Short mmCIF file of C-alpha atoms and ligand atoms in Angstrom, two decimals:
data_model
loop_
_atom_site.label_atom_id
_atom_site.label_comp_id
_atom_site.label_asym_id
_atom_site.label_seq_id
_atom_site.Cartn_x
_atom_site.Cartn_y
_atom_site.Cartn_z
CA UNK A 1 35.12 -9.64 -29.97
CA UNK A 2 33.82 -6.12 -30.99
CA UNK A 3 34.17 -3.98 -28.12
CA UNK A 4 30.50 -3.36 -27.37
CA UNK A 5 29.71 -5.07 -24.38
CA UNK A 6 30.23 -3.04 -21.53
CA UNK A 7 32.70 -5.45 -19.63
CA UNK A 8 32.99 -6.86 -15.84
CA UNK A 9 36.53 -7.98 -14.65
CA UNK A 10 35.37 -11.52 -14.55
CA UNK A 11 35.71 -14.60 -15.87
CA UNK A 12 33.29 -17.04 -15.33
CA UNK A 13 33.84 -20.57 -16.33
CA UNK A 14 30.54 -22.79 -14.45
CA UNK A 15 27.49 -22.25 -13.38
CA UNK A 16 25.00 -24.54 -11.70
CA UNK A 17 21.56 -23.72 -10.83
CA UNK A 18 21.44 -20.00 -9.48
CA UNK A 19 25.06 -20.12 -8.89
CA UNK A 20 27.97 -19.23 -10.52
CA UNK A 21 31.78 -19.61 -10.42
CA UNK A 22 34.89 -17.78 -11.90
CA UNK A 23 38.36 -19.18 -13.08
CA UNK A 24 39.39 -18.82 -9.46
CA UNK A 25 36.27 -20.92 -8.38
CA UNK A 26 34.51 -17.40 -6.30
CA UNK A 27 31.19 -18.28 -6.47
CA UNK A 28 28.71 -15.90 -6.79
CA UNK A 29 24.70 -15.70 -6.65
CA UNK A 30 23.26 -15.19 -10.04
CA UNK A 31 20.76 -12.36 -10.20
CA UNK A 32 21.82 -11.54 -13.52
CA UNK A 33 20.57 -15.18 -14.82
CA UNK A 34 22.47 -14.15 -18.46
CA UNK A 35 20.22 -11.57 -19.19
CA UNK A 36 17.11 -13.01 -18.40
CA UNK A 37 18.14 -16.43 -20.14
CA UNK A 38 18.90 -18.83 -17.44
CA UNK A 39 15.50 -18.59 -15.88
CA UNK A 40 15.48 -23.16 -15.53
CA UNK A 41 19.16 -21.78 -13.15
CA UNK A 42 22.11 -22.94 -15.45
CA UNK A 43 22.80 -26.10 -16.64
CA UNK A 44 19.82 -27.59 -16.07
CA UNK A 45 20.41 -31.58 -15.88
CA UNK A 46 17.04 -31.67 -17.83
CA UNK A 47 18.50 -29.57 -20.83
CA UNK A 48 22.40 -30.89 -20.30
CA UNK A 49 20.56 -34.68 -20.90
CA UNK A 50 18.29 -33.33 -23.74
CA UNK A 51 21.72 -31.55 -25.48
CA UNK A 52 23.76 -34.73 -25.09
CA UNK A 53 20.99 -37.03 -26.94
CA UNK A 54 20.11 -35.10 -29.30
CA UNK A 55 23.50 -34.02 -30.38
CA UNK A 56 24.61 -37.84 -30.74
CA UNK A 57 20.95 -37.77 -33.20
CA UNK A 58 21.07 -34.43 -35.32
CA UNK A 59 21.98 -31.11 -34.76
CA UNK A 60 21.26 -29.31 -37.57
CA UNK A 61 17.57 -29.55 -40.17
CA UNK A 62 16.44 -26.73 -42.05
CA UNK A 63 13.26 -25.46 -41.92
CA UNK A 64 12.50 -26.44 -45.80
CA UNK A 65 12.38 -30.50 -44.36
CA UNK A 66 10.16 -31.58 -41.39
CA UNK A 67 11.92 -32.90 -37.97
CA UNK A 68 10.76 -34.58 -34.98
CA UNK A 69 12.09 -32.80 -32.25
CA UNK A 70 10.62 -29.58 -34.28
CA UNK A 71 7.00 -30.54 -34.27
CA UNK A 72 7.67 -31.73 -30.40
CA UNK A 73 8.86 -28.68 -29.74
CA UNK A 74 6.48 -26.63 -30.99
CA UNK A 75 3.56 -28.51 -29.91
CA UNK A 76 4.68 -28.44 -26.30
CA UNK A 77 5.41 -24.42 -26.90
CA UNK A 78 1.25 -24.04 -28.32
CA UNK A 79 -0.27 -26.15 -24.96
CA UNK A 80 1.92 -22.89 -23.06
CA UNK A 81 1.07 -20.42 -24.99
CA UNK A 82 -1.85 -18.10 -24.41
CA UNK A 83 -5.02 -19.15 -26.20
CA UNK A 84 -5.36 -18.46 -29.59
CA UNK A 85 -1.88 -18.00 -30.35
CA UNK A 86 -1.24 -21.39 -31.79
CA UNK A 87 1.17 -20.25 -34.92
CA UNK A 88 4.53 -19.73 -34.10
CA UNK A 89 8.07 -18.64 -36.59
CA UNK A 90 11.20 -19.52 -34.85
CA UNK A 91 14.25 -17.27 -34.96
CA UNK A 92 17.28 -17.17 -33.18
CA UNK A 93 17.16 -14.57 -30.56
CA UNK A 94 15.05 -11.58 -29.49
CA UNK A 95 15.38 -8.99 -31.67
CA UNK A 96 14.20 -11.32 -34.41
CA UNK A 97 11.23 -12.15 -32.92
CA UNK A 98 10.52 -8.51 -33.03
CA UNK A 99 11.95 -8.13 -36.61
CA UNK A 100 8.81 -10.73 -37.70
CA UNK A 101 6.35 -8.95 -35.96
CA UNK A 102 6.59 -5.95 -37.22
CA UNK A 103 6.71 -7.61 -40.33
CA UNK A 104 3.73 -9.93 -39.90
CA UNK A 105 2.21 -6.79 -38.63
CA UNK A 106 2.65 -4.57 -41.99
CA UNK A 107 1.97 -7.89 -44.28
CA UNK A 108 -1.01 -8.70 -42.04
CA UNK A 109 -3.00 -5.38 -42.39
CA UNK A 110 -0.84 -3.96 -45.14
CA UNK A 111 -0.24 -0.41 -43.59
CA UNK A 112 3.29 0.81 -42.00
CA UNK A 113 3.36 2.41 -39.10
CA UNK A 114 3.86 0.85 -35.58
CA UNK A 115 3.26 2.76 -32.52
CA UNK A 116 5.56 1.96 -29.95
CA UNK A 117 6.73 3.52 -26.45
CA UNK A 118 8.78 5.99 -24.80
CA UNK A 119 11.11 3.57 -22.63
CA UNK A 120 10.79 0.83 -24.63
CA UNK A 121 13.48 -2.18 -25.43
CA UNK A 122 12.77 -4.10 -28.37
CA UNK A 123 16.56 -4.89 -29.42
CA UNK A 124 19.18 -3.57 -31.33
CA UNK A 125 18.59 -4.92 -35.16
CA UNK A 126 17.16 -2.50 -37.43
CA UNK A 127 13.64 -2.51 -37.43
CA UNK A 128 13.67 -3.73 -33.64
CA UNK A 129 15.92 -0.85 -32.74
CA UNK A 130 13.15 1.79 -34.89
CA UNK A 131 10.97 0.48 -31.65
CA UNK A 132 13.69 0.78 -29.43
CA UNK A 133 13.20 3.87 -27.45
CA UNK A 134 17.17 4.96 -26.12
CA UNK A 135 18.49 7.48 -27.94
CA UNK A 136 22.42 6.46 -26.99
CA UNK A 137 21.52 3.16 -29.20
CA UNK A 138 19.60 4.85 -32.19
CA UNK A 139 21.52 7.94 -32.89
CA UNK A 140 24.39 6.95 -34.69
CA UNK A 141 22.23 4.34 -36.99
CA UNK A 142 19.67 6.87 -38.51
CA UNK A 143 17.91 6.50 -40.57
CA UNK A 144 16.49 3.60 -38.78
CA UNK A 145 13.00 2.23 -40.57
CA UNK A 146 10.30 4.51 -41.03
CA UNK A 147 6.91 4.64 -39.13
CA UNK A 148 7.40 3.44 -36.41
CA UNK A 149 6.87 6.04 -33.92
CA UNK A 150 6.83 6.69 -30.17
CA UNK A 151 3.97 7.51 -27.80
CA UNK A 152 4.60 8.63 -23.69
CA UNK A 153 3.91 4.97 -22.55
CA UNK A 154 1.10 4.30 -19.36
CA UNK A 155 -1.27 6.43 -20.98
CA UNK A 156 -4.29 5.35 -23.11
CA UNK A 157 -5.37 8.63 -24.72
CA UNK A 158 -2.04 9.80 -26.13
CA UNK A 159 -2.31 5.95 -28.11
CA UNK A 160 -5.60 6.67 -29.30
CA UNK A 161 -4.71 10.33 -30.73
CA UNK A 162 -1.66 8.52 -32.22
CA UNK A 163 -3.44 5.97 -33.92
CA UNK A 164 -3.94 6.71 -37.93
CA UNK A 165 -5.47 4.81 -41.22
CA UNK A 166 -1.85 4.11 -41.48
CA UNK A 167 -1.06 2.13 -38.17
CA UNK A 168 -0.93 -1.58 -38.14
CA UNK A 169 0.03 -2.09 -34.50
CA UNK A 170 0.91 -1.31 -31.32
CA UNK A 171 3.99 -2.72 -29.87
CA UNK A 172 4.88 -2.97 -26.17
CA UNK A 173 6.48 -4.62 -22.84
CA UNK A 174 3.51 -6.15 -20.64
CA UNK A 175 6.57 -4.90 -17.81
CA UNK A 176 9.20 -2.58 -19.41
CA UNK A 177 12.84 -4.47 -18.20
CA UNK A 178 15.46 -2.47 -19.67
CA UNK A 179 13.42 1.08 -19.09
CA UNK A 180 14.10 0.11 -15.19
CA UNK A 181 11.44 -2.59 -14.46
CA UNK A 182 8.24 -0.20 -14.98
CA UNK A 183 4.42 -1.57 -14.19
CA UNK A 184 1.84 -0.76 -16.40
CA UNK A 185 -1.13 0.79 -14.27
CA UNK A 186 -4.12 -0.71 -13.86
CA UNK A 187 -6.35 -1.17 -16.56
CA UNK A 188 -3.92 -0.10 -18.97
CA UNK A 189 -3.25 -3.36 -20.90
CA UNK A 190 -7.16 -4.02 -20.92
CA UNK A 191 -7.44 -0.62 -22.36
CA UNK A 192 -5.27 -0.97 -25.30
CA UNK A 193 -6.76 -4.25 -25.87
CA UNK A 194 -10.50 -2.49 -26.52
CA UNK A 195 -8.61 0.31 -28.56
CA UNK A 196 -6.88 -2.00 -31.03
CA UNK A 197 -10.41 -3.87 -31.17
CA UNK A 198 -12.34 -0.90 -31.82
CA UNK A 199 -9.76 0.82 -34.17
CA UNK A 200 -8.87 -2.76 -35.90
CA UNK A 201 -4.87 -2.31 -34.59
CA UNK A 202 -2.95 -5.33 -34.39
CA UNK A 203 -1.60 -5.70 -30.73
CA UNK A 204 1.79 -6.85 -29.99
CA UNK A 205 3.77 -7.67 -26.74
CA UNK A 206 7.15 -8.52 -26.42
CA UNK A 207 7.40 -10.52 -23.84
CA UNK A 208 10.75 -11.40 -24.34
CA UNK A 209 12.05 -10.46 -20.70
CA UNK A 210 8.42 -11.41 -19.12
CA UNK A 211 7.54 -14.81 -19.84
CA UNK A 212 8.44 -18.02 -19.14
CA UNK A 213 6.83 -17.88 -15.52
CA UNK A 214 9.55 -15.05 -14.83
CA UNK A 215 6.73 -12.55 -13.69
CA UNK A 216 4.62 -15.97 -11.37
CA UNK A 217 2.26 -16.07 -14.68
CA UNK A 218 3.73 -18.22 -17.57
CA UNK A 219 3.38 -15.10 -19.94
CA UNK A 220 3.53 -11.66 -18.02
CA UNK A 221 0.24 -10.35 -19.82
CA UNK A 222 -1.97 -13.32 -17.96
CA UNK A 223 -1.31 -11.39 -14.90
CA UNK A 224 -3.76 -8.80 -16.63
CA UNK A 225 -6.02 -11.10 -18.46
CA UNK A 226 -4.98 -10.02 -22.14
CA UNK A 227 -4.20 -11.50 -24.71
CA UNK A 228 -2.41 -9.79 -27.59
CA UNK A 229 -2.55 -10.93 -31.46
CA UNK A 230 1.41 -11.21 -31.51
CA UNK A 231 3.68 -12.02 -28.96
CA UNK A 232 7.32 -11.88 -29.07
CA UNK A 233 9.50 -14.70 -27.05
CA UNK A 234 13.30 -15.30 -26.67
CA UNK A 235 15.69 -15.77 -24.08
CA UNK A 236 14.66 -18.73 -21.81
CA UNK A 237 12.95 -21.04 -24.20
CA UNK A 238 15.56 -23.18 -25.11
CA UNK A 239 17.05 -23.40 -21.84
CA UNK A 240 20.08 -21.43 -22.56
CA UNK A 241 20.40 -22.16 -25.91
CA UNK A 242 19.76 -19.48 -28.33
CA UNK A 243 16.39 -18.70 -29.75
CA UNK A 244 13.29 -16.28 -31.16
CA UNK A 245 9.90 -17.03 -31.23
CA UNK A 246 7.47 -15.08 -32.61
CA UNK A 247 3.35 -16.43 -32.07
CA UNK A 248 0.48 -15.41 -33.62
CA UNK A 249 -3.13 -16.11 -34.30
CA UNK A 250 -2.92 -18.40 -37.07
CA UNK A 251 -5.02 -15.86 -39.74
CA UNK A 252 -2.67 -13.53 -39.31
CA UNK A 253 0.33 -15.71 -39.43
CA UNK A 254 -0.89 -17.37 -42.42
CA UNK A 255 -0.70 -13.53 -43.58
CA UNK A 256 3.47 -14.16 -44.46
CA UNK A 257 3.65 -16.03 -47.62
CA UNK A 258 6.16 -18.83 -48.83
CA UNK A 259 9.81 -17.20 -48.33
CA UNK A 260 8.53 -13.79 -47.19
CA UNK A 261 10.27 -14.68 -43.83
CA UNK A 262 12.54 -16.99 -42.84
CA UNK A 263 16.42 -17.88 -41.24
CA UNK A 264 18.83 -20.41 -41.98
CA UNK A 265 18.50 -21.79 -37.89
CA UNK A 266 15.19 -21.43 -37.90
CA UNK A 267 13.66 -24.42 -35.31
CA UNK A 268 16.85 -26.62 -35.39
CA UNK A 269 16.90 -29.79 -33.88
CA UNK A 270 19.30 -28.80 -31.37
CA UNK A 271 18.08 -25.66 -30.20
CA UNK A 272 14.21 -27.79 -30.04
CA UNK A 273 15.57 -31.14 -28.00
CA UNK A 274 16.40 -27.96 -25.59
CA UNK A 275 13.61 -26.38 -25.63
CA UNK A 276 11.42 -29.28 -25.41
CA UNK A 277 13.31 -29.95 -22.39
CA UNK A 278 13.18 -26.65 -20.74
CA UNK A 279 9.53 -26.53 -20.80
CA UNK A 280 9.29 -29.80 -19.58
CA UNK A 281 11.20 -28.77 -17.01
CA UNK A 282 9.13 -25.36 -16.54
CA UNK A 283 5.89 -27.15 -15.91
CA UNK A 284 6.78 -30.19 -14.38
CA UNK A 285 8.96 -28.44 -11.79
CA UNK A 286 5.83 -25.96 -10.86
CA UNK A 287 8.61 -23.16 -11.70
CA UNK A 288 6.06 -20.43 -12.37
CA UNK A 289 4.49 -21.08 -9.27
CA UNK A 290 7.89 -21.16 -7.25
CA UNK A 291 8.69 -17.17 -9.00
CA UNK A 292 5.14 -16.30 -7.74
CA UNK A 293 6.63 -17.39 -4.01
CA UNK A 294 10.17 -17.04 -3.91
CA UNK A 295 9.39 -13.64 -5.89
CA UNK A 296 7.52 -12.29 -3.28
CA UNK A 297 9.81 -13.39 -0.43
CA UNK A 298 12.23 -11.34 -2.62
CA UNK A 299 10.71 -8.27 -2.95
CA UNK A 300 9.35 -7.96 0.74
CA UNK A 301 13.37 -8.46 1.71
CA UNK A 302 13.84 -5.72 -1.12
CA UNK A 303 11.17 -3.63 0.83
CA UNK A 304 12.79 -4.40 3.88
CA UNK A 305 15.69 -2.60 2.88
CA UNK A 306 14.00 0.58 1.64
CA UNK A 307 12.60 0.94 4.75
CA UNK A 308 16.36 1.06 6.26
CA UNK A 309 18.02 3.09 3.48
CA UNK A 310 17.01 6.05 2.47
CA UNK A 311 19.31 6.09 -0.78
CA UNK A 312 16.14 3.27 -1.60
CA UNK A 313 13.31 5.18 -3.61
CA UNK A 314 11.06 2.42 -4.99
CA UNK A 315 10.80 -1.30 -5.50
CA UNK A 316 9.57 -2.16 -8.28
CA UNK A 317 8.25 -5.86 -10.17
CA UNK A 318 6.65 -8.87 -10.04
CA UNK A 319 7.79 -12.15 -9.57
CA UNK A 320 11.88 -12.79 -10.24
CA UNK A 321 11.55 -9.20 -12.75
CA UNK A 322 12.30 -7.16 -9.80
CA UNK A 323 13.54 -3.68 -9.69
CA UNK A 324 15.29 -1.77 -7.33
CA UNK A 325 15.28 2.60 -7.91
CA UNK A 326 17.99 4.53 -5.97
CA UNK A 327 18.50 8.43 -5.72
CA UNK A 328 21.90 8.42 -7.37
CA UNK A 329 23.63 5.95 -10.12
CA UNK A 330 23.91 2.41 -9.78
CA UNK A 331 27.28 1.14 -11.14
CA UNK A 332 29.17 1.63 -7.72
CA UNK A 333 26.59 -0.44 -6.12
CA UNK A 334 27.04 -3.28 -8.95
CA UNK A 335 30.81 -3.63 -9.12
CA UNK A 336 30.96 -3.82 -5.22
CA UNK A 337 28.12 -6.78 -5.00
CA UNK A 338 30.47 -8.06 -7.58
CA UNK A 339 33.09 -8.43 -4.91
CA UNK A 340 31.35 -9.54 -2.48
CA UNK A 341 29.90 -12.58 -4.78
CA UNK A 342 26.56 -11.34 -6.16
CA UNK A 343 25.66 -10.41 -9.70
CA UNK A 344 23.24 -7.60 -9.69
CA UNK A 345 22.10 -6.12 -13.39
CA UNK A 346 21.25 -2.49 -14.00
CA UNK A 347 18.36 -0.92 -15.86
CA UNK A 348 19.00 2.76 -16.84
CA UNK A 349 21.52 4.56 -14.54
CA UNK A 350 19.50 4.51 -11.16
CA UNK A 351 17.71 0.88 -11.08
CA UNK A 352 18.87 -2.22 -10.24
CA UNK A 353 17.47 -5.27 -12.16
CA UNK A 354 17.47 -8.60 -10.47
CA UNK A 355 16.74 -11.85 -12.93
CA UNK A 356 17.34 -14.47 -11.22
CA UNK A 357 16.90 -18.07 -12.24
CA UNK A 358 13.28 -19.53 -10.88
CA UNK A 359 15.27 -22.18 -9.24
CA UNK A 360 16.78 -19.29 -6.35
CA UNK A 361 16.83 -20.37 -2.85
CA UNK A 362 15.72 -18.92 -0.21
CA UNK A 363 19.57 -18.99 1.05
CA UNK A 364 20.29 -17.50 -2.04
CA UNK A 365 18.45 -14.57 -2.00
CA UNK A 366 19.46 -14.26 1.61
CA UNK A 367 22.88 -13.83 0.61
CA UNK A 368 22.18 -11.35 -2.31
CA UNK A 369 20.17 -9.28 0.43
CA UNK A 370 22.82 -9.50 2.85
CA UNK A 371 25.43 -8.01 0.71
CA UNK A 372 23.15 -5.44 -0.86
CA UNK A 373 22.53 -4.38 2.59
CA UNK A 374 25.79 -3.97 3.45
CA UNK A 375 27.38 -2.34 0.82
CA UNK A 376 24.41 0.01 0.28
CA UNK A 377 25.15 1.21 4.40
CA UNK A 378 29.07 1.74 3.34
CA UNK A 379 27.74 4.03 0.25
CA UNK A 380 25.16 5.65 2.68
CA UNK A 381 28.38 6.61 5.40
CA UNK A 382 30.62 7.40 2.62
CA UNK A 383 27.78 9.87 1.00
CA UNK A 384 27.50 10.81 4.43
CA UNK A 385 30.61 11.52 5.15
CA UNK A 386 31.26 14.04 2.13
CA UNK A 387 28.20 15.62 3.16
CA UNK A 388 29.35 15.98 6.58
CA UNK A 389 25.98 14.33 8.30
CA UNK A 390 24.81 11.31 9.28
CA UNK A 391 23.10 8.82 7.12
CA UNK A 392 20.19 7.60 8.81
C1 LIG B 1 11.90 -6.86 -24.09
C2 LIG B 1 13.05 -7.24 -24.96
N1 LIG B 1 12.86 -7.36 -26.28
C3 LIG B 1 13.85 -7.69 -27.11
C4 LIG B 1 15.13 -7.92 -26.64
C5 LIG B 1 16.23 -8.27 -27.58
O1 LIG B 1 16.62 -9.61 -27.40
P1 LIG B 1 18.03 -10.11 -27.97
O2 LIG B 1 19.09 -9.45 -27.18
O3 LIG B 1 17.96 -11.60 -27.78
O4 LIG B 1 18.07 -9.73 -29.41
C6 LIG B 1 15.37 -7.82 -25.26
C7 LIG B 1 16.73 -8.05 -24.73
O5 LIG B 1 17.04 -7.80 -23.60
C8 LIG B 1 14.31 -7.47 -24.40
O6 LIG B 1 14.49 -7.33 -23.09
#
């Protein structure tokens, strides 16, 4: 494999719920959840069933012929989905559900540019990485795609001066994940919804990291009571399988014209059987509900811990999308919790990310505290230590 992932000395061979375990059967508590994927916990008997029938049935339909488990799929997917957005393309994994929407957006109001944010993470393809903010991943690619610019994010005014007769939209995170688990401020979603009204801006969220009841809302941007015009969807949808959705009102999905978009996968039966399972599962299971709870019980045992450590600047998040600032860089922290049986994710150098499948326990999350606490103390004496003073 190319050497691009930025590897962990472990090798992990099953996972069950919010657990994990390696080829030496160490478990560990999973509050990386894949990257945001296994939000349903892994290997979800719901999905595992819906895999092995549909497997035995068909596994692969293009997109040119209908299929059952297709139209399921995407029926169940529009009763979820915000109101209004009832037209969906299916891809194959975030970034391409950001690659149609900036398409959709430029066919829709045929102009170019796309305002996006300082911070942002949008993926690593092309035109998703033009709206990807990190340098360290656009550098060595330019030139990426043109107009598509950056704005300071959090801050209404510097949007509207950005705004031109040229822009077609503005693309965001509801919650930015990989730019360390950052809340917009209040009023600032319902803000940018009036601007793109009054201006006649196409508004786009990816909500590729925030949905799927991760943030205790289904979508993240029902915690502020907006809806966008284009909303970008991934990871958890197909319960582990992978998968890109991109929804939009239907006049401005009807906007893309016969083969102006499309991918071999798109909406195969496989990949739908598992979807149509996972949000079964989702809604049946009162998951989003359960991350609204267990989420807070998380993040008050999160607080609990600033209050002790003083290497603890800010918690962050809402719901299972939790974040976790220290004063200094996170990777010791990480690779020791690793040890000790807990997978922890970063987000920048100084923030740790937990996304943990909705199905956590309270045990669970108990555990992942437990050794947090402990090995954050050890890098408190040690700091100490070289300081020559006491940590607390
Ligand atoms: C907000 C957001 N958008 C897009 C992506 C890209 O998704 P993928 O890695 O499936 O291409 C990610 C991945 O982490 C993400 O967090």
């Amino acid at each position: 494999m190319a050497n691009v992932f930025a590897k962990r000395q472990i090798v992990i061979t099953k996972g069950k719920g919010a657990l994990l375990w390696d080829i030496k059967s160490k478990e560990y508590v999973d509050c990386m959840g894949a990257y945001g994927v296994a939000l349903l916990g892994h290997c979800h008997p719901r999905v595992v069933a819906a895999i092995h029938a549909q497997v035995e049935q068909l596994i692969s339909c293009h997109a040119s012929l209908y299929n059952d488990k297709r139209s399921e799929f995407l029926q169940k997917l529009i009763a979820i989905t915000p109101e209004g957005l009832n037209k969906a393309f299916l891809s194959n994994s975030g970034a391409e559900s950001v690659e149609c929407a900036i398409k959709l957006a430029r066919k829709y109001t045929g102009k170019p540019e796309i305002i996006a944010m300082m911070g942002a993470f949008h993926g690593k393809t092309m035109g998703a990485l033009s709206a990807t903010w990190d340098k360290k991943y656009r550098e060595s690619f330019m030139p990426l795609v043109p107009e598509i610019k950056h704005v300071p994010p959090d801050n209404l005014e510097k949007v509207r001066e950005a705004i031109t007769e040229k822009t077609a939209a503005i693309l965001l995170e509801p919650i930015r994940g990989e730019g360390g688990i950052r809340m917009p401020p209040e009023g600032y979603l319902k803000g940018l919804r009036q601007l793109c009204d009054e201006k006649g801006v196409l508004l786009i969220f990816d909500e590729v990291q925030t949905s799927f009841g991760r943030t205790g809302k289904l979508f993240g941007c029902e915690n502020w009571g907006v809806t966008p015009d284009v909303m970008c969807l991934a990871k958890p949808f197909a319960g582990g399988l992978p998968i890109g959705i991109t929804v939009a009102k239907e006049n401005i999905m009807s906007a893309f014209k016969l083969g102006e978009h499309s991918t071999t996968f798109s909406g195969s039966p496989l990949v739908c059987a598992a979807g149509c399972a996972a949000i079964d599962s989702l809604v049946s299971e009162n998951l989003t509900e359960k991350a609204a709870k267990t989420g807070k019980y998380f993040k008050d045992q999160l607080e609990a811990l600033q209050a002790k450590h003083k290497i603890i600047k800010e918690v962050r998040g809402l719901g299972l999308m939790l974040g976790v600032e220290l004063r200094f860089d996170v990777f010791n922290i990480i690779v020791k919790c690793a040890e000790r049986g807990v997978l922890i994710l970063d987000s920048g150098r100084n923030v740790l990310r937990f996304l943990p499948p909705l199905v956590i326990t309270q045990a669970q999350i108990d555990k992942a505290i437990a050794v947090l606490d402990a090995v954050l103390e050890e890098e408190e004496n040690a700091r100490a230590s070289q300081s020559g003073t006491t940590a607390n």
